[in-house]
Amino acid sequence: MANTKIRNRDYRSYIALVFGIISLGLSPIFLRMANAPGPVASFYRMLIGTIVLAVPFFYRARKTTGGLSRKGIKLAVIGGLFFAGDLVFWATGVMIGGATIPTLLSNVAPLWVGIAALVIFKEKLRPLFWVGLAIAMSGAVLILGNDLLNSATFGLGSLLGLLSSLFYCGYFVMTQMGRKYLGPLSYFWPAALSGTIVLLIYNLIMKLPLTGYSSTTYLWFLANGLITQVIGYLCVNYALGHLPASIVSPTLLGQPVVTALIAWPLLSEVLSPMHFLGGAAILAGVIMVHRSQESTRQ
C-alpha cells in the first residue's frame, strides 16, 4: 500500500512538472500575442500572480510559529529586484527578437549561478562544469553572431535575452540563500511583490503606458499572470518538493523547446540551422553544468 502511494505521488509530480514546463514555455507566446511593451506585460504578469497568491501566502504566514524570518524576507525582496530586471531585459528581447531565442539565452542562467557559487559560496567546481560552460557559451556566441550578421534588431533581442540571464542568476542565488529561512510560497510571494513594485516604477519612469490597451491585450495579460506566474510556478514548486532536483532542473530546459514548438506554427518563427546548432550546444552545456553541480553536492 505504501509503495502504491509513493508511485501515485511520483506520478502526480511528473504531471505537475510537465504542466509547469508548458506553462512557463507559453509566457513568451503570451507576450507576443499581447502586442504591448515587454515591461508592461511583465508588470501585469507579476501583479496578477501576486494578487492571486496573496490569500494562501497570508494564510500560511499566520500558521507559521514565530512569524516569518526577517532575514528571509529581506533576501526575497532583493530576489524580487533581480527577477524584475530579468523580466525587463527578457520581455523586451522577446518583443524585439522573437519568442524562442531570447528565451533560450535567458536559460543559460545556471552557468552564472555556478560561477557565483565559486565566488560567493566557495564551492569547488568539477572539470565537467567548465566543459559545459565552454560548450554552452560557444552555442550562445554562435547564435548571437549569426543574429547580429543577419539583423541588428534580432541580434539586439538575443543580446537582451543573454543579459536577462545575469539577473535570473541573481534571483537564483537569492532564492538559494532565502529558502534556508522560508518555504517556497513564503519566499516567492514577497519576491513577486518586490518585483511588481520595481516593474511599476520602471514603467512610470520610462513613460510606458499601463492603460489604454484593447480588451484582447488585457486577456493575454490575464492568461500570462494566471498560467505562467501562478500555475507554472506552483507546479514546478510542487515537483521540486517530490522529485530530485537532478531531474527537475535539467527538465526545465524544456521551456525554450516548448516555446519553439508553439512559436513555429502560431507566430511563424522559423529557426535557422545555426539556431538549432547553437541551441543544441546551449542545452547540452547547461545539462553538463547541472550534472557537475549534482556530483559536487554528492
XYZ file of C-alpha atoms in Angstrom:
298
model
C 0.000 0.000 0.000
C 2.821 2.406 0.909
C 4.595 1.695 -2.391
C 1.367 2.419 -4.279
C 1.028 5.792 -2.539
C 4.642 6.674 -3.400
C 4.107 5.715 -7.047
C 0.919 7.796 -7.219
C 2.709 10.761 -5.662
C 5.593 10.466 -8.158
C 3.071 10.179 -10.997
C 1.359 13.397 -9.894
C 4.752 15.071 -9.505
C 5.767 14.256 -13.070
C 2.411 15.519 -14.355
C 2.892 18.742 -12.368
C 6.395 19.121 -13.818
C 5.103 18.722 -17.385
C 2.320 21.253 -16.803
C 4.834 23.614 -15.204
C 7.192 23.462 -18.189
C 4.348 24.016 -20.652
C 3.016 26.940 -18.597
C 6.431 28.616 -18.443
C 7.039 27.930 -22.130
C 3.807 29.742 -23.003
C 4.910 33.009 -21.385
C 6.820 34.420 -24.404
C 3.886 33.415 -26.612
C 1.524 35.417 -24.399
C 3.934 38.359 -24.588
C 3.984 38.349 -28.371
C 0.218 37.911 -28.638
C -0.444 40.780 -26.199
C 1.490 43.124 -28.503
C 2.361 45.527 -25.681
C 5.740 46.710 -24.361
C 7.520 43.821 -22.648
C 7.958 45.546 -19.260
C 4.248 46.435 -19.202
C 3.189 42.851 -19.918
C 5.648 41.640 -17.272
C 4.196 44.077 -14.716
C 0.692 42.704 -15.227
C 2.001 39.142 -15.096
C 3.591 39.811 -11.700
C 0.674 41.897 -10.413
C -1.936 39.252 -11.226
C 0.165 36.463 -9.746
C 0.824 38.475 -6.586
C -2.880 39.206 -6.081
C -3.962 35.591 -6.640
C -1.315 34.153 -4.306
C -1.852 36.755 -1.560
C -4.555 34.732 0.230
C -2.583 31.460 0.520
C 0.535 33.436 1.482
C -1.093 35.269 4.390
C -2.905 32.094 5.464
C 0.419 30.249 5.565
C 2.122 33.170 7.327
C -0.500 33.166 10.106
C 0.071 29.452 10.657
C 3.848 29.876 10.914
C 5.044 29.680 14.509
C 7.023 32.777 15.464
C 6.262 34.518 12.178
C 8.336 34.660 9.020
C 12.092 35.128 9.141
C 13.053 38.780 8.647
C 16.317 37.779 7.016
C 14.424 35.507 4.646
C 12.038 38.336 3.737
C 14.959 40.692 3.039
C 16.548 38.128 0.731
C 13.196 37.622 -1.011
C 12.846 41.368 -1.592
C 16.346 41.516 -3.104
C 15.499 38.451 -5.187
C 12.442 40.290 -6.495
C 14.657 43.151 -7.662
C 16.746 40.719 -9.699
C 13.625 38.990 -11.049
C 12.221 42.329 -12.210
C 15.490 43.086 -14.013
C 15.372 39.664 -15.631
C 11.832 40.258 -16.896
C 12.620 43.739 -18.252
C 15.520 42.513 -20.404
C 13.945 39.186 -21.366
C 10.491 40.541 -22.249
C 11.989 43.394 -24.266
C 14.195 40.880 -26.069
C 11.170 38.710 -26.866
C 9.272 41.652 -28.357
C 12.300 42.649 -30.450
C 13.850 39.332 -31.447
C 11.058 36.758 -31.261
C 9.849 34.343 -28.602
C 12.322 31.476 -28.887
C 15.941 32.678 -28.971
C 15.802 35.280 -26.146
C 14.053 32.638 -24.010
C 16.739 30.086 -24.812
C 19.556 32.511 -23.981
C 17.858 33.534 -20.735
C 18.077 29.904 -19.655
C 21.886 29.935 -19.534
C 21.481 31.381 -16.009
C 22.748 28.131 -14.374
C 26.165 28.880 -15.879
C 26.372 32.175 -13.982
C 24.926 30.511 -10.872
C 27.815 28.041 -10.927
C 30.358 30.849 -11.166
C 28.564 32.722 -8.365
C 28.746 29.563 -6.245
C 32.508 29.535 -6.793
C 32.954 33.217 -5.889
C 30.318 33.683 -3.155
C 29.858 30.250 -1.587
C 33.416 28.996 -2.282
C 32.058 25.809 -3.861
C 34.548 23.707 -5.795
C 33.595 23.236 -9.434
C 34.350 19.990 -11.235
C 36.033 19.900 -14.666
C 32.678 18.884 -16.171
C 31.311 22.314 -15.207
C 33.968 24.144 -17.204
C 33.470 21.865 -20.208
C 29.718 22.503 -20.071
C 30.316 26.242 -19.680
C 32.580 26.320 -22.741
C 30.090 24.356 -24.867
C 27.089 26.446 -23.796
C 28.868 29.754 -24.339
C 30.056 28.563 -27.753
C 26.415 27.968 -28.646
C 25.442 31.417 -27.346
C 28.220 33.085 -29.362
C 27.137 31.153 -32.462
C 23.542 32.368 -32.105
C 24.475 35.965 -31.261
C 26.977 36.186 -34.100
C 24.513 34.742 -36.594
C 21.724 37.105 -35.500
C 23.944 40.202 -35.496
C 25.195 39.402 -39.006
C 21.694 38.870 -40.369
C 19.747 41.531 -38.475
C 20.782 44.139 -35.923
C 17.263 44.016 -34.466
C 17.218 40.268 -33.890
C 20.788 40.464 -32.621
C 19.722 43.027 -30.017
C 16.841 40.776 -28.946
C 19.240 37.870 -28.478
C 21.695 40.059 -26.548
C 18.917 41.227 -24.208
C 17.956 37.595 -23.615
C 21.544 36.821 -22.639
C 21.707 39.879 -20.353
C 18.495 38.776 -18.650
C 20.224 35.539 -17.651
C 22.586 37.539 -15.407
C 19.622 38.925 -13.459
C 17.997 35.478 -13.451
C 21.224 34.224 -11.885
C 20.899 36.865 -9.156
C 17.375 35.662 -8.459
C 18.578 32.056 -8.236
C 21.351 32.971 -5.795
C 18.997 34.992 -3.569
C 16.500 32.125 -3.681
C 19.171 29.623 -2.675
C 20.000 31.804 0.328
C 16.420 32.774 1.181
C 14.999 29.255 1.068
C 17.129 28.422 4.112
C 14.746 30.619 6.111
C 11.436 30.468 4.201
C 9.248 27.893 2.460
C 8.500 28.072 -1.294
C 5.392 30.277 -1.105
C 6.677 32.313 1.843
C 9.724 33.226 -0.252
C 8.062 33.525 -3.658
C 5.280 35.955 -2.688
C 7.459 38.727 -1.143
C 9.840 38.362 -4.092
C 6.924 38.709 -6.523
C 5.573 41.741 -4.649
C 9.008 43.372 -4.713
C 9.350 42.660 -8.431
C 5.875 44.057 -9.123
C 6.713 47.351 -7.402
C 10.031 47.655 -9.270
C 8.327 46.989 -12.618
C 5.671 49.603 -11.826
C 8.348 52.199 -11.045
C 10.324 51.259 -14.171
C 7.288 51.639 -16.430
C 6.418 55.000 -14.886
C 9.986 56.295 -15.267
C 10.180 55.099 -18.878
C 6.675 56.532 -19.501
C 5.369 53.239 -20.844
C 1.543 53.293 -20.867
C -0.076 50.944 -18.347
C -3.620 51.545 -19.635
C -5.425 52.142 -22.900
C -4.917 48.684 -24.400
C -7.560 46.584 -26.124
C -9.643 44.033 -24.225
C -7.792 41.282 -26.114
C -4.455 42.554 -24.810
C -5.740 42.556 -21.230
C -6.943 38.975 -21.704
C -3.422 37.974 -22.749
C -2.089 39.784 -19.668
C -4.521 37.774 -17.535
C -3.546 34.495 -19.199
C 0.135 35.236 -18.625
C -0.445 36.056 -14.958
C -2.631 33.047 -14.195
C -0.961 30.390 -16.336
C 2.707 31.387 -16.120
C 3.006 33.161 -12.785
C 0.525 31.081 -10.768
C 0.055 27.644 -12.352
C 3.581 27.399 -13.784
C 5.475 28.212 -10.623
C 3.115 26.286 -8.331
C 3.519 23.175 -10.487
C 7.307 23.476 -10.564
C 7.484 24.069 -6.801
C 5.265 21.033 -6.212
C 7.542 18.912 -8.400
C 10.634 20.204 -6.578
C 9.082 19.063 -3.310
C 8.606 15.466 -4.502
C 11.224 14.827 -7.193
C 15.036 15.068 -7.096
C 16.460 18.400 -8.228
C 18.693 16.412 -10.600
C 15.525 15.530 -12.527
C 13.639 18.815 -12.242
C 16.442 21.265 -13.100
C 17.542 19.791 -16.466
C 13.907 19.094 -17.391
C 13.106 22.801 -17.013
C 15.313 23.350 -20.067
C 12.319 22.048 -21.974
C 10.820 25.543 -21.594
C 12.509 27.075 -24.689
C 11.758 23.857 -26.594
C 8.045 24.255 -25.810
C 8.273 27.900 -26.853
C 9.921 26.978 -30.163
C 7.336 24.291 -30.957
C 4.440 26.689 -30.335
C 6.044 29.789 -31.884
C 6.687 27.980 -35.165
C 3.033 27.471 -36.229
C 1.467 30.268 -34.157
C 3.937 33.125 -34.695
C 5.600 31.845 -37.891
C 9.015 31.862 -36.213
C 11.320 29.635 -38.250
C 14.729 28.841 -36.771
C 17.834 28.659 -38.944
C 20.304 25.736 -38.894
C 22.659 27.974 -36.871
C 19.906 28.457 -34.281
C 19.398 24.706 -33.992
C 23.137 24.066 -33.717
C 23.685 26.834 -31.166
C 20.564 25.850 -29.229
C 21.675 22.222 -29.031
C 25.095 23.333 -27.742
C 23.494 25.549 -25.080
C 21.127 22.832 -23.867
C 23.903 20.221 -23.804
C 26.257 22.579 -21.974
C 23.715 23.575 -19.330
C 22.804 19.914 -18.717
C 26.504 19.157 -18.175
C 26.682 22.067 -15.706
C 23.688 20.666 -13.818
C 25.285 17.215 -13.691
C 28.582 18.603 -12.427
C 26.838 20.516 -9.627
C 24.829 17.464 -8.582
C 28.048 15.426 -8.438
C 29.693 18.143 -6.328
C 26.849 18.100 -3.783
C 27.012 14.300 -3.530
